[in-house]
Coordinates of C-alpha atoms in Angstrom, one line a residue:
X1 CA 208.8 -64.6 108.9
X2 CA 208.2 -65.9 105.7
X3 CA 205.8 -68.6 104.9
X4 CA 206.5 -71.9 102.8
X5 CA 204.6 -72.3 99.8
X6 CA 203.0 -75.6 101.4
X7 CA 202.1 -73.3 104.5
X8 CA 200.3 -71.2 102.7
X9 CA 198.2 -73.6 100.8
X10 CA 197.1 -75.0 103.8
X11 CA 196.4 -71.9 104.8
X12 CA 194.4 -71.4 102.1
X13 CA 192.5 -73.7 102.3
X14 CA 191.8 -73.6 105.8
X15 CA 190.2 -69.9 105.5
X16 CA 188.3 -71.1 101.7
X17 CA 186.6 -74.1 104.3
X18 CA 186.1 -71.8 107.1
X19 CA 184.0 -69.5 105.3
X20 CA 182.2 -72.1 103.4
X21 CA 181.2 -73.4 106.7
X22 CA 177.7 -71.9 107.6
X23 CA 176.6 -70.1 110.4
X24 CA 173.2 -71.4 112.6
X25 CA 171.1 -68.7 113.0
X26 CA 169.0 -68.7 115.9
X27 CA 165.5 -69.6 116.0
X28 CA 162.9 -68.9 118.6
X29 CA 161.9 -72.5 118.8
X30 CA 166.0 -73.2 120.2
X31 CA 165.2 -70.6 122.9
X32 CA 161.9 -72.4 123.8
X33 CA 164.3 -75.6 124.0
X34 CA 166.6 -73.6 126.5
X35 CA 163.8 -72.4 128.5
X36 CA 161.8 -75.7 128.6
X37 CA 165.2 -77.4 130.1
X38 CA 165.9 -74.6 132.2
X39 CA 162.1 -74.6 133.9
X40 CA 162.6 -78.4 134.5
X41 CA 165.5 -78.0 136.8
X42 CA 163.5 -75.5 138.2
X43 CA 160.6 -76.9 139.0
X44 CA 159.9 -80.7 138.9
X45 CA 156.2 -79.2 138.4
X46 CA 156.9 -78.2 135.2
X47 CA 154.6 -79.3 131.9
X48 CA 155.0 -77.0 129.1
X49 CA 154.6 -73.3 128.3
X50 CA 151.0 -72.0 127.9
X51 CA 150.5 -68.8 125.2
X52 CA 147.6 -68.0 127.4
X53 CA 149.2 -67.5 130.1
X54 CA 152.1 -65.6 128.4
X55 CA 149.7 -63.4 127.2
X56 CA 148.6 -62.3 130.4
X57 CA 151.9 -62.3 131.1
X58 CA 152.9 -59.8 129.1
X59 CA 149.8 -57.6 129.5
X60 CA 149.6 -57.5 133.4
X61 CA 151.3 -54.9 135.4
X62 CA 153.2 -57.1 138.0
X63 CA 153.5 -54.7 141.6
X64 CA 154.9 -52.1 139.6
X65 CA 153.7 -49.2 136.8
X66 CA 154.9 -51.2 133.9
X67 CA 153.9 -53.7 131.9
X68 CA 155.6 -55.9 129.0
X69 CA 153.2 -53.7 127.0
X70 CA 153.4 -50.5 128.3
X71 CA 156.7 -50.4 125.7
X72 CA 155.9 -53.2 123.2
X73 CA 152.3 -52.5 123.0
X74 CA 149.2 -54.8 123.5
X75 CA 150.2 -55.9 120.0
X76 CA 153.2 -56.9 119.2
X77 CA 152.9 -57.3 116.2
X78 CA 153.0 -53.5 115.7
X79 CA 155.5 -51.1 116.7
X80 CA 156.0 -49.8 120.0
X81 CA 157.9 -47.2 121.8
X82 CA 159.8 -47.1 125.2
X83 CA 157.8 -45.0 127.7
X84 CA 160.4 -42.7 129.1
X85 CA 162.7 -42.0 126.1
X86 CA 159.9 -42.5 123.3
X87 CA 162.2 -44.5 121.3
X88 CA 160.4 -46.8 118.9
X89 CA 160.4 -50.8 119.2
X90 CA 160.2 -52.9 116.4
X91 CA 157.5 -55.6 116.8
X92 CA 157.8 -58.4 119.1
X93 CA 156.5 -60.8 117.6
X94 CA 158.5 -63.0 115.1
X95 CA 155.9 -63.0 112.5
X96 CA 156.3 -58.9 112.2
X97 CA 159.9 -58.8 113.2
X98 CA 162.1 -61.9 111.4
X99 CA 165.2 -60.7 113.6
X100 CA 163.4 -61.1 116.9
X101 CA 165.1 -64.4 118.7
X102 CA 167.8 -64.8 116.4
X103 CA 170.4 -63.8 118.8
X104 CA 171.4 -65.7 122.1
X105 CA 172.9 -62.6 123.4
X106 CA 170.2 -60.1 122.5
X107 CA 167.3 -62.7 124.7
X108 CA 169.5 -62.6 127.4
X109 CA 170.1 -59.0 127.0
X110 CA 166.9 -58.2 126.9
X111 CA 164.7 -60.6 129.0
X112 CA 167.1 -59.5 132.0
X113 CA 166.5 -55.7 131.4
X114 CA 163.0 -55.7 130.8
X115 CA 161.9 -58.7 133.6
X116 CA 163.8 -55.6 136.1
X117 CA 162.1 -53.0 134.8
X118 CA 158.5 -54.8 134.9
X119 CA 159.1 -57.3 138.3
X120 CA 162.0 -56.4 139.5
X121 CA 163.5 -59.4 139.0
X122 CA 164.9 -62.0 136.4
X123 CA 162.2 -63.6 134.4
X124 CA 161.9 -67.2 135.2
X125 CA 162.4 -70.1 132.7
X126 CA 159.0 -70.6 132.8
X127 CA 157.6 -66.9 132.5
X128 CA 160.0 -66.7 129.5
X129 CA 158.5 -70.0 127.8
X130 CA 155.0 -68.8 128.2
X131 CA 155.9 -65.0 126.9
X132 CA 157.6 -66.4 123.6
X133 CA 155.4 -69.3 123.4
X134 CA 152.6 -66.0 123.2
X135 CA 154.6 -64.6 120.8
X136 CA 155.1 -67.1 118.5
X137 CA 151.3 -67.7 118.3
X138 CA 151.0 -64.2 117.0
X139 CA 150.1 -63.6 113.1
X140 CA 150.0 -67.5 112.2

């Protein structure tokens, strides 16, 4: 199939404004935004996120031998490394690590693996609010 010479200008210039176009990054504060809608419908309760309380959050061993920390450290804005395979982390904290909360799929990813591994369960829009809302705080 051949393509007319008008076809392909338009074509042209479809692709030249396409990648013109710029991409929005993620930013922590748009996952706060998520959570804080999230915890409303959750809980009619709800009044904000609290560092404090994320800190202790992500400190406290929740019924089982693992912490937030025990992996990311009780700083995160250092390294850490995963308990069983000794991998290294990068920092958690967006002031050490500029790629941390810049992905949609990677918070989801991630807050679901490691909320099982430490409760046993799914975070909760709330918990997640208070942990980033600890983060964020971090190296400011």
């Amino acid at each position: 199939m051949r393509l007319q010479t008008n076809q392909i200008s338009l074509l042209i210039l479809m692709i030249a404004a396409l990648s013109s176009y710029p991409l929005k990054a993620e930013q922590a504060q748009d996952f706060l935004s998520q959570f804080s809608a999230q915890a409303k419908t959750d809980t009619a309760s709800f009044t904000g996120f609290d560092a404090g309380r994320g800190e202790q959050f992500f400190k406290a061993r929740h019924g089982g031998d693992w912490s937030c920390s025990s992996c990311h450290t009780d700083n995160p804005l250092m390294p850490g490394k995963h308990i069983v395979t000794e991998k290294e982390i990068q920092p958690m904290a967006p002031a050490a690590n500029a790629e941390r909360f810049t992905s949609g799929a990677k918070v989801d990813k991630w807050f679901k693996r490691n909320c099982k591994d430490v409760l046993s369960r799914e975070c909760t829009a709330q918990e997640k609010g208070d942990v980033l809302s600890y983060l964020l705080s971090l190296g400011h």
